[in-house]
mmCIF file of C-alpha atoms in Angstrom:
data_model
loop_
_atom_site.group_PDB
_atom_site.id
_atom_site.type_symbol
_atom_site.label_atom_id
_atom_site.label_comp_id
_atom_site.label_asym_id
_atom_site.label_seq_id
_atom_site.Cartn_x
_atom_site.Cartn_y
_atom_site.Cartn_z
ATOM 1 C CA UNK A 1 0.000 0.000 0.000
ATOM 2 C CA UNK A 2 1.609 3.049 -1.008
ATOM 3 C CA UNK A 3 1.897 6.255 1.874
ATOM 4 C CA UNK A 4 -0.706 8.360 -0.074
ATOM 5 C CA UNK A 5 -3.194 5.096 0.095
ATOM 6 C CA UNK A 6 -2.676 4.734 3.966
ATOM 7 C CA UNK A 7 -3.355 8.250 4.762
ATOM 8 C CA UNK A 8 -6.507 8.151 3.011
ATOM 9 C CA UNK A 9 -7.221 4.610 5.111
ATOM 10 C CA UNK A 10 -6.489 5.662 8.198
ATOM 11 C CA UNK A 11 -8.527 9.259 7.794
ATOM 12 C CA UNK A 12 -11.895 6.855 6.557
ATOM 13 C CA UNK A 13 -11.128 4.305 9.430
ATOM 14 C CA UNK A 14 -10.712 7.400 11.764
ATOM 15 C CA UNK A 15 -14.111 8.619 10.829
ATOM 16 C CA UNK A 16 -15.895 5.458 11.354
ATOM 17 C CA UNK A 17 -14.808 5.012 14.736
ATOM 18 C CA UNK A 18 -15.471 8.703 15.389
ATOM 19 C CA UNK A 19 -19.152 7.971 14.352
ATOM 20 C CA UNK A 20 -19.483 4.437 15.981
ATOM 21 C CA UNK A 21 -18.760 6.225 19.023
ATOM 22 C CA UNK A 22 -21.331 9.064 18.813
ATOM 23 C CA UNK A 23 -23.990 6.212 17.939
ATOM 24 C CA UNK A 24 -22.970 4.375 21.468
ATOM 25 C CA UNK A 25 -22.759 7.903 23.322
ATOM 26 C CA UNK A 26 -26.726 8.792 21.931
ATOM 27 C CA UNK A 27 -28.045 5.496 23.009
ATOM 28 C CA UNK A 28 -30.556 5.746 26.005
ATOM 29 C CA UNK A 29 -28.451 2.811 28.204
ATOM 30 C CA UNK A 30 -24.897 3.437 26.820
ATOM 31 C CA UNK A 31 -21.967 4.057 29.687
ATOM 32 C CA UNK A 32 -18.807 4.781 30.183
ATOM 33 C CA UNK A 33 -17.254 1.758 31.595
ATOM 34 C CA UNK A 34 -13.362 2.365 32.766
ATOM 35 C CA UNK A 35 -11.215 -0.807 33.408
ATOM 36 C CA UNK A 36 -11.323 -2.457 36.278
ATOM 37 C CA UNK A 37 -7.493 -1.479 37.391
ATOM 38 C CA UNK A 38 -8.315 2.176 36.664
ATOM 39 C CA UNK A 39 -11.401 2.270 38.288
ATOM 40 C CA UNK A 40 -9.929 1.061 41.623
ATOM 41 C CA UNK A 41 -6.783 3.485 41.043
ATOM 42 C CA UNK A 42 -9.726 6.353 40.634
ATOM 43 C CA UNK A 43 -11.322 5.430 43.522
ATOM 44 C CA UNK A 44 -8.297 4.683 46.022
ATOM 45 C CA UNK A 45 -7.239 8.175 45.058
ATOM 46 C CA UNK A 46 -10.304 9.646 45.723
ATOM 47 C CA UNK A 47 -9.915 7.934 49.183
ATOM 48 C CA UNK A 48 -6.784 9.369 49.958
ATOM 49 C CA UNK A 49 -7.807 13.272 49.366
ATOM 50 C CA UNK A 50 -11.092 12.481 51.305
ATOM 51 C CA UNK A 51 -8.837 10.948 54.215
ATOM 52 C CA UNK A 52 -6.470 14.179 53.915
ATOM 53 C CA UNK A 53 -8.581 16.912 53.620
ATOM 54 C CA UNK A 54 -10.488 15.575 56.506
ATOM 55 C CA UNK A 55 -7.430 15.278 58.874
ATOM 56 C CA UNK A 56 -6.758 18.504 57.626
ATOM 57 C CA UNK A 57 -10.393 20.557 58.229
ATOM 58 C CA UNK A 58 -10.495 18.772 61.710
ATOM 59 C CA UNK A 59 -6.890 19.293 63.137
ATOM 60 C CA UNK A 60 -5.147 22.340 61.878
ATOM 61 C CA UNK A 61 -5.909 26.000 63.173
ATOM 62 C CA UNK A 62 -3.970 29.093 62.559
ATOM 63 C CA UNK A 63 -0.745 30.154 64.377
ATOM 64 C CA UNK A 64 0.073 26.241 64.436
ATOM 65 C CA UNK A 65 3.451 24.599 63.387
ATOM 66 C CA UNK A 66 2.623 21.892 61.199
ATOM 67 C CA UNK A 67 4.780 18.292 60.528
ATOM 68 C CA UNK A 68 3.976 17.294 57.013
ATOM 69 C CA UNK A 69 4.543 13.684 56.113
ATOM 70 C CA UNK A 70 5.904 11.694 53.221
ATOM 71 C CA UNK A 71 3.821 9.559 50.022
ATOM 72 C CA UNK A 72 1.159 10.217 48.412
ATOM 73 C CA UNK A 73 -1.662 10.689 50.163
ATOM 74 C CA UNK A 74 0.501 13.471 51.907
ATOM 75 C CA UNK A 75 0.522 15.499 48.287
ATOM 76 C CA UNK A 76 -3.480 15.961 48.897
ATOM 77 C CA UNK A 77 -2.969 17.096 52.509
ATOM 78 C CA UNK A 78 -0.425 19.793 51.568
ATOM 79 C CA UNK A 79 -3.103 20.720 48.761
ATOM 80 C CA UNK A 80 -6.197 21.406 51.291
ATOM 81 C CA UNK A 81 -3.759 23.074 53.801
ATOM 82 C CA UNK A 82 -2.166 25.379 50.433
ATOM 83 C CA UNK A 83 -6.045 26.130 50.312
ATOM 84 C CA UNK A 84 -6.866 27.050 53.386
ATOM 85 C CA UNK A 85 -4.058 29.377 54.067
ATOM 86 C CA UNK A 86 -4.794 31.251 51.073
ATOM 87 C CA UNK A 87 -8.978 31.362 51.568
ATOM 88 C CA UNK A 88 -8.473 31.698 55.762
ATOM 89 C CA UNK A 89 -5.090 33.832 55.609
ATOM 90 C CA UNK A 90 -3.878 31.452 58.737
ATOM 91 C CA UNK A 91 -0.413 31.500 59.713
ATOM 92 C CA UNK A 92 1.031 28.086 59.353
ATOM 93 C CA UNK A 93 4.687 26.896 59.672
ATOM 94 C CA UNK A 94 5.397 23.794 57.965
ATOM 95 C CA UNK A 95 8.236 20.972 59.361
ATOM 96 C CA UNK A 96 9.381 18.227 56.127
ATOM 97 C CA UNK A 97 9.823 14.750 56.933
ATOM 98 C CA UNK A 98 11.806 14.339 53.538
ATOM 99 C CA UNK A 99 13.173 16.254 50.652
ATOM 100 C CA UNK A 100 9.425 14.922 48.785
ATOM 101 C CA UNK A 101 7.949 17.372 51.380
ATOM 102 C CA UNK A 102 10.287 20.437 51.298
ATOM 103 C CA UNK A 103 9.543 20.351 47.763
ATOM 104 C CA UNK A 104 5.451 20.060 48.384
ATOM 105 C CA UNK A 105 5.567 22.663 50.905
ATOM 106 C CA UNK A 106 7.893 25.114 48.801
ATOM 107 C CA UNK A 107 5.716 24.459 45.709
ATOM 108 C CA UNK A 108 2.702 25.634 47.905
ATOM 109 C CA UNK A 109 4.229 28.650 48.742
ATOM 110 C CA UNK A 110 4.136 27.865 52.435
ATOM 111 C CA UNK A 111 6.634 28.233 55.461
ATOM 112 C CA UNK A 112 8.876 26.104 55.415
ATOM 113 C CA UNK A 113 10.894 25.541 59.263
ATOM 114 C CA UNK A 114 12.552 22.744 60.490
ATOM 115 C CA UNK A 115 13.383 21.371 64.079
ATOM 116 C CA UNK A 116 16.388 23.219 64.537
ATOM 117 C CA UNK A 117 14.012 26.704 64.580
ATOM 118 C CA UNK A 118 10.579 24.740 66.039
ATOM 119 C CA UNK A 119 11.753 21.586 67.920
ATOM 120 C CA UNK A 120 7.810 21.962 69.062
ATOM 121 C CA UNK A 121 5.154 20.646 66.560
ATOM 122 C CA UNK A 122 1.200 21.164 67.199
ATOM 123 C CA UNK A 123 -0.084 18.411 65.074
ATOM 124 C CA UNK A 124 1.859 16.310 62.437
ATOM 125 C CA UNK A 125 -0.090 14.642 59.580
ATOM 126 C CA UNK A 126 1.087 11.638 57.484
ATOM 127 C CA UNK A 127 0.382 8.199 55.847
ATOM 128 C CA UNK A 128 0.789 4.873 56.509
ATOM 129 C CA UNK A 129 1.676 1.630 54.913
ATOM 130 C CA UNK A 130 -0.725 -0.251 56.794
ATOM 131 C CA UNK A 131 -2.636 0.584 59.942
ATOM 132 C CA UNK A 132 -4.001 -1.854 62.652
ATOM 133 C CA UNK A 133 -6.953 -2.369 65.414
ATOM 134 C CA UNK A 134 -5.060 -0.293 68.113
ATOM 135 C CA UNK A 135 -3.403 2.362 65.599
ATOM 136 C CA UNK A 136 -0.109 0.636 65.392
ATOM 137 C CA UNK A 137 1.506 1.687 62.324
ATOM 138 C CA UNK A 138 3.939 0.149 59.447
ATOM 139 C CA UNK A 139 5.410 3.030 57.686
ATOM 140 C CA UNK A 140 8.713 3.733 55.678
ATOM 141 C CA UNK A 141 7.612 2.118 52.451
ATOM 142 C CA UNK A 142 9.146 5.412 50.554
ATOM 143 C CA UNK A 143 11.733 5.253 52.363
ATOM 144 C CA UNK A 144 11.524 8.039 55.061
ATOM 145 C CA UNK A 145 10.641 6.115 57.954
ATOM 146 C CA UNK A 146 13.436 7.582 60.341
ATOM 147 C CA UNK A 147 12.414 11.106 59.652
ATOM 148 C CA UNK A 148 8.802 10.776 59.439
ATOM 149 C CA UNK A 149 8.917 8.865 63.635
ATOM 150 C CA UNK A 150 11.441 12.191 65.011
ATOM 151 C CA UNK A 151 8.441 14.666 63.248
ATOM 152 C CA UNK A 152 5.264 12.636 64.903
ATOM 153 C CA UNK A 153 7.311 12.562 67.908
ATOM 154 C CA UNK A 154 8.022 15.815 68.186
ATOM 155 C CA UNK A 155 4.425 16.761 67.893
ATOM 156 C CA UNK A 156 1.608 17.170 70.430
ATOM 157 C CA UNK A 157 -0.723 15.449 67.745
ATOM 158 C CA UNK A 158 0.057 12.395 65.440
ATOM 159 C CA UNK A 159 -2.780 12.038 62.917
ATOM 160 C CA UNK A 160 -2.508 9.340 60.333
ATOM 161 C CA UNK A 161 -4.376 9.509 56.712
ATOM 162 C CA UNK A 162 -4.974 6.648 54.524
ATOM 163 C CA UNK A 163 -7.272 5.232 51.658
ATOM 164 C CA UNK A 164 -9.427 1.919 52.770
ATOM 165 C CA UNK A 165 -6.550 -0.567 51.394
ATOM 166 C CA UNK A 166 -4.309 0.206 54.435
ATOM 167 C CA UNK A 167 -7.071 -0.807 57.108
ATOM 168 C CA UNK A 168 -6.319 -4.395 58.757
ATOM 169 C CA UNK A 169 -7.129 -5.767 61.949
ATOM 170 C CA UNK A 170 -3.589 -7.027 62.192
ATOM 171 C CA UNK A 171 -0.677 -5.837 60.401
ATOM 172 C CA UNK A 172 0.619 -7.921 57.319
ATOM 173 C CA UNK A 173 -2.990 -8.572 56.242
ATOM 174 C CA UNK A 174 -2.990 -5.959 53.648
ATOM 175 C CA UNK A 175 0.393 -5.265 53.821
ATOM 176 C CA UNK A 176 2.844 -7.622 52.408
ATOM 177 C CA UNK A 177 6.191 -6.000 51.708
ATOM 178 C CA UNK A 178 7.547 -6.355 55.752
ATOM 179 C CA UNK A 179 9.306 -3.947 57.882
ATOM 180 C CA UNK A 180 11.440 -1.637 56.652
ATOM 181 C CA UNK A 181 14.138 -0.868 58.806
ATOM 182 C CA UNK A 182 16.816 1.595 58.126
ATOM 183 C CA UNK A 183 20.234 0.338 58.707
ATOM 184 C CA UNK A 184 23.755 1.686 58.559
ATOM 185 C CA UNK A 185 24.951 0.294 55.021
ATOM 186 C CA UNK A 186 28.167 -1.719 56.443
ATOM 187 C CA UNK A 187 25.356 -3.370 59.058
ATOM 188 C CA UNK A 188 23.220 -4.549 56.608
ATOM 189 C CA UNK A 189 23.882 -8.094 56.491
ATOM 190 C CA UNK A 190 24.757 -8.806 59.996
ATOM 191 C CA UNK A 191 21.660 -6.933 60.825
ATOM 192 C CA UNK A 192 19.655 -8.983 58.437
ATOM 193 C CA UNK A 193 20.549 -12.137 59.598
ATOM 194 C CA UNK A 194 20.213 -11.102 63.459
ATOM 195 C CA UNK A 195 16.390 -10.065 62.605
ATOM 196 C CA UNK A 196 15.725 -13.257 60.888
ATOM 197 C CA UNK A 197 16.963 -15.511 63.673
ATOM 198 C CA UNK A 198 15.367 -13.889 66.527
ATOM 199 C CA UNK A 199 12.440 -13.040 65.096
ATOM 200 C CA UNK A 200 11.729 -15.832 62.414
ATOM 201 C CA UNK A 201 10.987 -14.457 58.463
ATOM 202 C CA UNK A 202 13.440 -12.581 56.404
ATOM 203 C CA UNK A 203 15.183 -9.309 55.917
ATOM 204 C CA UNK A 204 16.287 -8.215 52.619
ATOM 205 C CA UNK A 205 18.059 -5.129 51.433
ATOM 206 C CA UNK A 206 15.489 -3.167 49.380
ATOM 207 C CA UNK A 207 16.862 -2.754 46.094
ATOM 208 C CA UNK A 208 15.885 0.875 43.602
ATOM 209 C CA UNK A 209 14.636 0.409 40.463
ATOM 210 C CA UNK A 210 15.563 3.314 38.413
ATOM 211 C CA UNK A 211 19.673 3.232 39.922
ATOM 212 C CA UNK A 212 21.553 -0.106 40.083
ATOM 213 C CA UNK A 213 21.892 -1.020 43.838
ATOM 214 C CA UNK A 214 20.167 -0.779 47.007
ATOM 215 C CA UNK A 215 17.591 1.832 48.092
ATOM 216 C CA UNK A 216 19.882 4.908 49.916
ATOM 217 C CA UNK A 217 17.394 6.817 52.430
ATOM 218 C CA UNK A 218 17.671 10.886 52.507
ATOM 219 C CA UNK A 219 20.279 9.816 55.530
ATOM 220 C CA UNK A 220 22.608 7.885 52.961
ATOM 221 C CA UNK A 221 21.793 4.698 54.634
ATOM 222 C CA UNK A 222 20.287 1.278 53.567
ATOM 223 C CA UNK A 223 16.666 -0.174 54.005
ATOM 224 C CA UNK A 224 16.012 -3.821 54.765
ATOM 225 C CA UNK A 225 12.135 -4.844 54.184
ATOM 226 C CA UNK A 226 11.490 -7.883 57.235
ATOM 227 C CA UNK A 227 8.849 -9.921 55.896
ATOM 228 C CA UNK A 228 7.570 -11.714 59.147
ATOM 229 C CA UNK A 229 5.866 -14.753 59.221
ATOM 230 C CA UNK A 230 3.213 -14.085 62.117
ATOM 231 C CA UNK A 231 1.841 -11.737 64.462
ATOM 232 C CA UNK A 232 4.011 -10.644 66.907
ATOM 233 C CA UNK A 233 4.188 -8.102 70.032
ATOM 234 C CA UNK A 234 4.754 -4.659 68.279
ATOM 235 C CA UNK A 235 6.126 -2.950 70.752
ATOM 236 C CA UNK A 236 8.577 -5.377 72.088
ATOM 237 C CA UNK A 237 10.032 -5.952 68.975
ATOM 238 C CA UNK A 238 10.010 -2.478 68.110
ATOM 239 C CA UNK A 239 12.061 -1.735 70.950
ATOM 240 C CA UNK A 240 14.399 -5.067 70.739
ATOM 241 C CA UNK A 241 15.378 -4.571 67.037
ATOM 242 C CA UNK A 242 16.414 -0.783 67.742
ATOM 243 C CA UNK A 243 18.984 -2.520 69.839
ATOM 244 C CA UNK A 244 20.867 -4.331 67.316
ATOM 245 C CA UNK A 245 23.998 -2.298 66.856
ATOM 246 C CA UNK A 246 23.593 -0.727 63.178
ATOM 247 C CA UNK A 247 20.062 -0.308 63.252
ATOM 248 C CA UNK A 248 18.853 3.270 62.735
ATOM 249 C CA UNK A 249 15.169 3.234 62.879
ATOM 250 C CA UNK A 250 12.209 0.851 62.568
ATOM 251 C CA UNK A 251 9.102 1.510 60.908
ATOM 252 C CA UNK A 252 6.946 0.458 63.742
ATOM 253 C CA UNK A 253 4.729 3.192 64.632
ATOM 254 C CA UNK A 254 3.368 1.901 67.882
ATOM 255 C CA UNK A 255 1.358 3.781 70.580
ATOM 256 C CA UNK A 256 2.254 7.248 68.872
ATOM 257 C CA UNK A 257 -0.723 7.773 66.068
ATOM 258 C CA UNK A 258 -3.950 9.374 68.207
ATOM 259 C CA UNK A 259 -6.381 9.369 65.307
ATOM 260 C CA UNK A 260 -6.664 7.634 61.796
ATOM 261 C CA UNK A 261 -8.537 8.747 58.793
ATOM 262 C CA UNK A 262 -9.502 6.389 56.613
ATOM 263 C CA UNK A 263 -11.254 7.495 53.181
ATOM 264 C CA UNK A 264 -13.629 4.789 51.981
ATOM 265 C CA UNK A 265 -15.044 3.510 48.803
ATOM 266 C CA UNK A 266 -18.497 4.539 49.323
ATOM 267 C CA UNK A 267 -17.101 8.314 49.827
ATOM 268 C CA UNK A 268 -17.302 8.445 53.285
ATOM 269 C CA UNK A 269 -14.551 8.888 55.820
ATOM 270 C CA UNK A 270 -14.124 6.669 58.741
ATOM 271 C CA UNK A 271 -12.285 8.028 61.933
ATOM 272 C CA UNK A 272 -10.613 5.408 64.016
ATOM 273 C CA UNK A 273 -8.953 6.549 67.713
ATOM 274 C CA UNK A 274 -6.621 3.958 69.461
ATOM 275 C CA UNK A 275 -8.638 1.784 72.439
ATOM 276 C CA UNK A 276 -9.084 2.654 75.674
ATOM 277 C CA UNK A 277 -6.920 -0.107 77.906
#
C-alpha cells in the first residue's frame, strides 16, 4: 500500500470510529465503563484526598506549626492546607519529613521551618503503609521512615491519613512488603541475619529500580524490608530490634498515632482513635 493510500485509510477508518462512538454515546443505556485497574486506582485516590482533607479541616488551626509527612496521600494534605491558608489567611509553619515534602511545601508557597528553629510541633499529619486495630503503624515504604517517627514525635498530635486498602485488623494482612528498617549500610547483612533468627521471616536489602543497587534513604543509609511470618508483640520488637547495633530506625509506629482517617469507597470517611486499655 503506497503512503498516499494509507493516509486516506487511516482518515476513513478514523471517521468510522469517530461515528461508531457518537452512535454508542446517543443510546438511552450506553456508559462509560473504565477498566477495572483504573477504576480502583480512581477510587483509592479519591480515598486518599477524602482521608487528607479531613485530617486537615479537623486538626489544623492558625498560628500552628505543622509536621507534614511523606507519600502520596501526603501530596493531597499539603493541597487542602495550600487552600486554606490562602482562603483563611492562617499563619502556618510547615516541618518536612523528607526532601518529597520540602519540595510540596515550597511548591505551595508555604513556610517552610525545620526542628532546629521549632523543635515543638502542634499536630503532624502523614500516611501509613498499613494501619491496625489499636493504631499501630507500618510506615517507611518510601523510604523516610526515620524522619517521618522524630516529626510525629516531636508533635503534640500524630494524625494518620490513609485510603481503605491500608485498614487491617492485624498488620501484614494488607500489607505484604515487611518492615522496613533503616540500617547503617556496612550493618546490613549482619543486621539482616540477626532479625531473621530472633524473630523468624526474612530481611532483605530493598533494592531501587531506576539506579543499580540498594535503596539509599535521605540519611545515605540502607533499608532492609522484614517480611515476618506471624503476628508478633509490636512494641517489644520495636524496641528489641532498635537494639541491634547498626540499626537506625524501625518503621513500627506503635502507641504514637492518636487518630486515623480512613477514606472509603463509598465516599465516606471513617475516623478510628486507638482503644481505651
Amino acid at each position: 500500500m503506497t503512503l498516499q493510500r494509507w493516509g486516506s485509510f487511516s482518515k476513513l477508518a478514523a471517521g468510522f470510529v469517530f461515528l461508531a462512538s457518537r452512535r454508542l454515546a446517543l443510546l438511552p443505556n450506553y456508559k462509560h465503563v473504565c477498566p477495572f485497574s483504573q477504576c480502583a486506582a480512581n477510587m483509592a485516590e479519591e480515598a486518599k484526598k477524602l482521608a487528607a482533607y479531613a485530617a486537615v479541616d479537623n486538626h489544623v488551626q492558625n498560628n500552628q506549626v505543622v509536621g507534614v509527612g511523606s507519600g502520596s496521600t501526603i501530596v493531597y494534605a499539603v493541597d487542602r492546607l495550600a487552600e486554606r491558608v490562602r482562603q483563611e489567611k492562617l499563619n502556618i509553619v510547615c516541618v518536612p519529613t523528607s526532601f518529597q515534602a520540602r519540595q510540596l511545601i515550597l511548591q505551595h508557597g508555604l513556610t517552610l521551618s525545620d526542628l532546629d528553629r521549632h523543635p515543638e510541633l502542634d499536630v503532624a499529619i502523614d500516611g501509613a503503609d498499613e494501619v491496625d486495630g489499636d493504631l499501630t503503624l507500618i510506615k517507611g515504604g518510601g523510604g523516610c521512615l526515620t524522619q517521618e517517627k522524630i516529626v510525629a514525635g516531636c508533635a503534640k498530635h500524630f494524625v494518620v491519613i490513609a485510603d481503605y486498602r491500608k485498614d487491617s485488623k492485624a498488620l501484614g494482612q494488607q500489607w505484604k512488603k515487611g518492615v522496613p528498617i533503616e540500617v547503617i549500610p556496612m550493618a546490613y547483612v549482619p543486621v539482616s541475619r540477626m532479625v531473621a533468627k530472633r524473630f523468624g521471616g526474612e530481611a532483605n536489602l530493598r533494592m531501587a529500580v531506576n539506579k543499580a543497587g540498594p535503596v539509599v534513604t535521605d540519611n545515605s543509609n540502607f533499608i532492609l524490608d522484614w517480611k515476618f511470618e506471624h503476628a508478633q508483640n509490636w512494641k517489644e520488637v520495636n524496641t528489641a530490634i532498635k537494639m541491634i547495633p547498626g540499626v537506625v530506625e524501625t518503621g513500627l509506629f506503635v502507641g504514637m498515632a492518636e487518630r486515623a482517617y480512613f477514606g472509603m469507597e463509598d465516599g465516606s470517611v471513617q475516623i478510628r482513635d486507638p482503644p481505651v486499655n
